[in-house]
mmCIF file of C-alpha atoms and ligand atoms in Angstrom:
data_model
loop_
_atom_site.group_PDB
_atom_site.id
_atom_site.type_symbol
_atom_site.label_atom_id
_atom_site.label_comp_id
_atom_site.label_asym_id
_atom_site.label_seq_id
_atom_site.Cartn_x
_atom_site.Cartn_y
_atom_site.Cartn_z
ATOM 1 C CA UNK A 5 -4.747 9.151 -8.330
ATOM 2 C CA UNK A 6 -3.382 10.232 -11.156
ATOM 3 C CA UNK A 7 -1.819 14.029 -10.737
ATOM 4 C CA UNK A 8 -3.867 14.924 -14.627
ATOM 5 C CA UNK A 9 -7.513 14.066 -13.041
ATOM 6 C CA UNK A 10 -8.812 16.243 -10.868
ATOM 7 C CA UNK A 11 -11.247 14.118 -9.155
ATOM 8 C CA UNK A 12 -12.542 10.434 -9.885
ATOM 9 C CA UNK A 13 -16.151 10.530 -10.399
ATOM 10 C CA UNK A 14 -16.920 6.842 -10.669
ATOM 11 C CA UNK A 15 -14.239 3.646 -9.750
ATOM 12 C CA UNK A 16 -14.007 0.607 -11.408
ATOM 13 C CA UNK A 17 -15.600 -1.236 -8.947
ATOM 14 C CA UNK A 18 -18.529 1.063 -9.093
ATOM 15 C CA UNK A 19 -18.773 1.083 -12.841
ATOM 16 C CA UNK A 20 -18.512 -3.066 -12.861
ATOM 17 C CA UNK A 21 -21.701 -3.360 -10.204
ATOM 18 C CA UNK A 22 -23.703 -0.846 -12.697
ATOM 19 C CA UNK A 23 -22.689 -2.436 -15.612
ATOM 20 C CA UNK A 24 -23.746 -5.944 -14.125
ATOM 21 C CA UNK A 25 -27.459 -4.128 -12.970
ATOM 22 C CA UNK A 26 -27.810 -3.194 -16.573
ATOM 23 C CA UNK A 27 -26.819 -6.334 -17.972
ATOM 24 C CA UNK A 28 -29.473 -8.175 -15.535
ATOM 25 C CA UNK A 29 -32.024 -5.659 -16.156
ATOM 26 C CA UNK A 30 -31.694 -5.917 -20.127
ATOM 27 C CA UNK A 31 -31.771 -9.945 -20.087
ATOM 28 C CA UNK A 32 -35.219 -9.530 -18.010
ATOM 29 C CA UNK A 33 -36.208 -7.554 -20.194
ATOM 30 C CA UNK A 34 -36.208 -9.459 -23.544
ATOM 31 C CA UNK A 35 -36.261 -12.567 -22.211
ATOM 32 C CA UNK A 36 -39.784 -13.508 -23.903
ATOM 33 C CA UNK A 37 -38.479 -11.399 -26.867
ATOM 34 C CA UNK A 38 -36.167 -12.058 -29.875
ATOM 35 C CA UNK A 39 -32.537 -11.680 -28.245
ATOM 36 C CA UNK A 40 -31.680 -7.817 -29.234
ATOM 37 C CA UNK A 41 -29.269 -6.854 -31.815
ATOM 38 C CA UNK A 42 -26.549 -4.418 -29.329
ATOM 39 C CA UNK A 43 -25.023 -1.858 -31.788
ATOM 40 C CA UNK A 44 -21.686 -0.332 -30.217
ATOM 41 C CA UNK A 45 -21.355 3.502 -30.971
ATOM 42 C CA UNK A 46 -17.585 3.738 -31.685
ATOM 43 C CA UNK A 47 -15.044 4.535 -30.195
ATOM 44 C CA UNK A 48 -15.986 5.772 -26.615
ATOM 45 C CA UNK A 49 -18.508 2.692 -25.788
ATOM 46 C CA UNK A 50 -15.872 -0.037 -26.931
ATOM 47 C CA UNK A 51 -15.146 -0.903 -23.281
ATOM 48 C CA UNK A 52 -18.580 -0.496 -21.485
ATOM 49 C CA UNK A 53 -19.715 -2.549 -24.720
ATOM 50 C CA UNK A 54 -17.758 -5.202 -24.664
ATOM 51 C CA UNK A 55 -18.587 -5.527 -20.420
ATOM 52 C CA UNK A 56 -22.249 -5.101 -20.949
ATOM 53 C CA UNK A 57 -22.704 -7.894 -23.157
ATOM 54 C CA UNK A 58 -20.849 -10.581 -20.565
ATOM 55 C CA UNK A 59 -23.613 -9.650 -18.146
ATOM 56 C CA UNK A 60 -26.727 -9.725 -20.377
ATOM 57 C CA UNK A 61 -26.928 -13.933 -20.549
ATOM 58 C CA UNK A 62 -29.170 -14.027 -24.005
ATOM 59 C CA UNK A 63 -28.137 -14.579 -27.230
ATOM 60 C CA UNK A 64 -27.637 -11.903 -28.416
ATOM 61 C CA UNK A 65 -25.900 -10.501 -31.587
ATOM 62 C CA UNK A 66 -23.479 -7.562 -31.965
ATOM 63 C CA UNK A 67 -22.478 -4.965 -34.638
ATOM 64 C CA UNK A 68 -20.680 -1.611 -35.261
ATOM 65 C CA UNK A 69 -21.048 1.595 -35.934
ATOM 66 C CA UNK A 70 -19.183 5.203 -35.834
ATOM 67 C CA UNK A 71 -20.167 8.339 -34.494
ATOM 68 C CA UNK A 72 -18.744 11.750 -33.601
ATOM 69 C CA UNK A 73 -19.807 14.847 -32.957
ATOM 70 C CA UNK A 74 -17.103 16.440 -31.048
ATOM 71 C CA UNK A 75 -13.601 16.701 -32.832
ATOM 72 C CA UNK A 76 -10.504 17.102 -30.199
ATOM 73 C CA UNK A 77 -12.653 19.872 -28.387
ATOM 74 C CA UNK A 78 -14.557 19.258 -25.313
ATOM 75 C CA UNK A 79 -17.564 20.835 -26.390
ATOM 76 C CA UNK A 80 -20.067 19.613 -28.743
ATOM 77 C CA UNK A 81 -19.537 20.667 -32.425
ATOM 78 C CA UNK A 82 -23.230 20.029 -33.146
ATOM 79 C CA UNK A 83 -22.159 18.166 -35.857
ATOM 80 C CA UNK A 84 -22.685 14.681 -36.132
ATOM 81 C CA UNK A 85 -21.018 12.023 -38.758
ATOM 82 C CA UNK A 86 -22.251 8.527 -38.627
ATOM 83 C CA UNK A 87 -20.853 6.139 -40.591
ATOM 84 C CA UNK A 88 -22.804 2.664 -40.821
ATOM 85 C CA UNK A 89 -23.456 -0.173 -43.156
ATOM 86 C CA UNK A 90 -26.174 -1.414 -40.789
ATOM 87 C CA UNK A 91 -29.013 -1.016 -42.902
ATOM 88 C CA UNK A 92 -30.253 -4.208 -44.142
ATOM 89 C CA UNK A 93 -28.946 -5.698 -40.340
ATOM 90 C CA UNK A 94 -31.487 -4.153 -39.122
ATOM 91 C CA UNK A 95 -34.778 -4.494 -40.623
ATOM 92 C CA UNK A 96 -37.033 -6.233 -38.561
ATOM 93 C CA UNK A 97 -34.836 -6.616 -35.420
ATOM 94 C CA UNK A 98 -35.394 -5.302 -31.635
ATOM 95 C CA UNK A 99 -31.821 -3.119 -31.680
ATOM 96 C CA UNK A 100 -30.503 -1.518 -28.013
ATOM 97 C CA UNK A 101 -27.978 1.237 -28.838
ATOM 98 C CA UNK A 102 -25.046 1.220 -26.420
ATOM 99 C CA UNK A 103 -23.505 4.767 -25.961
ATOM 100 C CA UNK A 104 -20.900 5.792 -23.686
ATOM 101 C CA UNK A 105 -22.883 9.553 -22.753
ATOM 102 C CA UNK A 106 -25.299 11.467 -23.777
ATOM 103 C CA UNK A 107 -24.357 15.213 -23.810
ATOM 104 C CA UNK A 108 -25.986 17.568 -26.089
ATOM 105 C CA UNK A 109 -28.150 14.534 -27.271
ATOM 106 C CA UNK A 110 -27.293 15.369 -30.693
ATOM 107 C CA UNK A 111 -25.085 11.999 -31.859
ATOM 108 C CA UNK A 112 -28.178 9.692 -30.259
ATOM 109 C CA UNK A 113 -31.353 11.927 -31.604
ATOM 110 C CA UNK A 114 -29.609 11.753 -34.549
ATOM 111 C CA UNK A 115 -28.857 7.853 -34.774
ATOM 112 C CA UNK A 116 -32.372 7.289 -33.366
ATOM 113 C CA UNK A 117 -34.645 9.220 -36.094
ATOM 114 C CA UNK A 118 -32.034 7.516 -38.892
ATOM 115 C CA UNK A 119 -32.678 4.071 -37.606
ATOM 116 C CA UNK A 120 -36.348 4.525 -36.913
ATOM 117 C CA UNK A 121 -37.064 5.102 -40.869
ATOM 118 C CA UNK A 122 -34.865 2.127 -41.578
ATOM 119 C CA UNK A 123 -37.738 -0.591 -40.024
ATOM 120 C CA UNK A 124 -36.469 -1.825 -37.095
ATOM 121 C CA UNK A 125 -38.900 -3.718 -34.909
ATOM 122 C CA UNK A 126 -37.697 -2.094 -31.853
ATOM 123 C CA UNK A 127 -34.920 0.353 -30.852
ATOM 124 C CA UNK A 128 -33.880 1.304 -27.087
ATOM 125 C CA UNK A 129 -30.707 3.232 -26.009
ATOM 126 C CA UNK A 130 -28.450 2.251 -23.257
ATOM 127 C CA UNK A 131 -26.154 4.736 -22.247
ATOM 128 C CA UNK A 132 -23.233 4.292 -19.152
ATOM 129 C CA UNK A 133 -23.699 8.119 -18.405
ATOM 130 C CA UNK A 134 -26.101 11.042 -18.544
ATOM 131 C CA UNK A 135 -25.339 14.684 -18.510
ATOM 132 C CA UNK A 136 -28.635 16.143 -17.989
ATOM 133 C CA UNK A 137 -27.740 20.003 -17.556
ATOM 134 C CA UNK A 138 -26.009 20.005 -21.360
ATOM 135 C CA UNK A 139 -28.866 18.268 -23.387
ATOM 136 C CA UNK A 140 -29.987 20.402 -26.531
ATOM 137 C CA UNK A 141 -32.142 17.564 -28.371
ATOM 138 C CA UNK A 142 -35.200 16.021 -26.726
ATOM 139 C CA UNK A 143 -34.048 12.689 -26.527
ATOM 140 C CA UNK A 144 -33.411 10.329 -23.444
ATOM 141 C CA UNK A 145 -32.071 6.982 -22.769
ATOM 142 C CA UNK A 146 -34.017 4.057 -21.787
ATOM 143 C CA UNK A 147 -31.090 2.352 -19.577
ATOM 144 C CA UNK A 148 -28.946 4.668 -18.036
ATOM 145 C CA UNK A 149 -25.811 3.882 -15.657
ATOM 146 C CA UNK A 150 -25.183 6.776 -14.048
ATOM 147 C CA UNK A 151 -26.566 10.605 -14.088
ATOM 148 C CA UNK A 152 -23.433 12.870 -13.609
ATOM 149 C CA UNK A 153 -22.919 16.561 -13.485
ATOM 150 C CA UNK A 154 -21.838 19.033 -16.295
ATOM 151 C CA UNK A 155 -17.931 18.144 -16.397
ATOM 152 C CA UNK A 156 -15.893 16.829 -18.826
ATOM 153 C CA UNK A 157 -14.995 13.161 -17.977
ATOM 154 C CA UNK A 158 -12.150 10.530 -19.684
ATOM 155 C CA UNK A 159 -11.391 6.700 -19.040
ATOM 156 C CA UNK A 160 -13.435 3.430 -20.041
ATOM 157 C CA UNK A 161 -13.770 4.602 -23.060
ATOM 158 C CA UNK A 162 -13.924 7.953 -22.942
ATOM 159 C CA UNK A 163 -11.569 10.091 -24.549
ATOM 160 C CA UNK A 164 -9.823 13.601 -24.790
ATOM 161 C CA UNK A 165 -7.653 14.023 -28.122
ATOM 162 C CA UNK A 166 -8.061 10.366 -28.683
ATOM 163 C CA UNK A 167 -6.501 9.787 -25.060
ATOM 164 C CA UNK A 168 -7.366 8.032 -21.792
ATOM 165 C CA UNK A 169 -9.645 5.278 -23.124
ATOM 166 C CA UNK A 170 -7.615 2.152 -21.306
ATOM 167 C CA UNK A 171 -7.888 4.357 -17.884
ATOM 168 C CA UNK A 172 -9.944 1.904 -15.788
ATOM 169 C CA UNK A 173 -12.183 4.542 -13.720
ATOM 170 C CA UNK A 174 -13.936 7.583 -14.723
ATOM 171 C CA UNK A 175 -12.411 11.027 -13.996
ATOM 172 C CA UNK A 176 -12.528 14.822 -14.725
ATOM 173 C CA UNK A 177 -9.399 16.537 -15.868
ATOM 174 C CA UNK A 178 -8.061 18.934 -14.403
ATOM 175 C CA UNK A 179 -8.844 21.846 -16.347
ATOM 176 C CA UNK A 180 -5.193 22.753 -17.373
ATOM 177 C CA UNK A 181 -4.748 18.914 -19.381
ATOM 178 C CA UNK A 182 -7.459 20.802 -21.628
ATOM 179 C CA UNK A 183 -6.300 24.504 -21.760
ATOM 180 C CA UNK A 184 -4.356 24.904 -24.733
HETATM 181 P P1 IMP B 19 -23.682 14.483 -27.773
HETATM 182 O O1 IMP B 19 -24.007 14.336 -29.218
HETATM 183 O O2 IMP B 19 -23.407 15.917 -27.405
HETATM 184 O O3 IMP B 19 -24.700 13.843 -26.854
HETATM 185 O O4 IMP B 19 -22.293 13.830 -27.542
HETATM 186 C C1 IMP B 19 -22.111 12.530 -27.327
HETATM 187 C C2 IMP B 19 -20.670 12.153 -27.580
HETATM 188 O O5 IMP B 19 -19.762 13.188 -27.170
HETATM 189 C C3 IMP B 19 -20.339 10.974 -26.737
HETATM 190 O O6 IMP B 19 -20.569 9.784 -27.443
HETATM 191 C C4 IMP B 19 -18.887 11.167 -26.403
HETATM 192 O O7 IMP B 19 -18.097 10.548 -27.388
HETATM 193 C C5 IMP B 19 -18.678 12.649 -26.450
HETATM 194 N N1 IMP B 19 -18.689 13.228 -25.094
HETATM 195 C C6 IMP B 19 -19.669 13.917 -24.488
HETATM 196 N N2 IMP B 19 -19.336 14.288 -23.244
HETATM 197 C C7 IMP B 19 -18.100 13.784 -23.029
HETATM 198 C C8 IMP B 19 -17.201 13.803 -21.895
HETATM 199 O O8 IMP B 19 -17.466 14.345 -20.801
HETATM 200 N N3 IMP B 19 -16.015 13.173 -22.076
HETATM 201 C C9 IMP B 19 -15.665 12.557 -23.242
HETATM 202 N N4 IMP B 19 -16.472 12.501 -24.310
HETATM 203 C C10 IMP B 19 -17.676 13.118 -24.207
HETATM 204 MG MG1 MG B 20 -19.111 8.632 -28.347
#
């Protein structure tokens, strides 16, 4: 292990069975439906993205879209900026969200009340992780990889400062990477 993570929460190996359970699970899902428009939140679900639509065999269509709510801190601002030219992609389409984690729930619940006024025919959220113990908004996901506990975690896709995205497993920090 690497001597900046404290722990690993979740191994590659673990993450690519979940993935491929969520991929199956989604392609049962719509199979007697029109194939779902996936809309990557940028940056942080870039890699569980681009695995989760290998395992979903539909055909599907992908887009774009950025999100943040949390600066270089490791707390939720509260804040969220979404930036999006989606609107007229849209319309009329049954759209699954793909998140890396849902925290506060503030960068989803937002997302989710935007796109509901924008007439999409359906919209479901997919998120790799849940922290349960930190969520301020009333919103859940409807496919969820794993439920973890309230630390801060980096790799596949996740960052701190922008850093630790390409690690292939999912760890916490030691507390000191993060001090200052
Ligand atoms: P929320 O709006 O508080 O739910 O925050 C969601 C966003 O915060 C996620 O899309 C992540 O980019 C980021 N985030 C939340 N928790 C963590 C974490 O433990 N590590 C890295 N990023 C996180
Ligand atoms: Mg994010």
């Amino acid at each position: 292990m690497r001597n900046d993570m404290k722990c690993i929460l979740l191994t590659k190996e673990e993450i690519a069975k979940r993935v491929c359970e969520l991929g199956n699970q989604i392609a049962e899902e719509y199979k007697n439906e029109d194939a779902p428009l996936m809309i990557c939140i940028l940056k942080g679900s870039i890699v569980f993205f681009a695995d989760l639509i290998r395992e979903i065999d539909l055909p599907l269509k992908i887009e774009f879209m950025t999100a943040s709510s949390y600066g270089s801190a490791t707390v939720s601002s509260g804040r969220v900026k979404v930036v999006s030219e989606l609107d007229n992609k849209i319309v009329g389409k049954n759209v699954i969200l793909v998140e890396d984690i849902i925290d506060s729930g503030r960068t989803i619940a937002y997302i989710k009340n935007d796109m509901l006024t924008k007439g999409v025919k359906s919209l479901k959220v997919c998120a790799l992780l849940d922290k349960p113990d930190r969520r301020v908004s009333d919103v859940h996901a409807d496919y969820v990889g794993f439920i973890i506990p309230d630390e801060f975690v980096v790799g596949y896709g996740l960052d701190f400062d922008q850093q630790y995205r390409n690690f292939p497993d999912i760890g916490v920090l030691k507390p000191e990477m993060y001090a200052n």
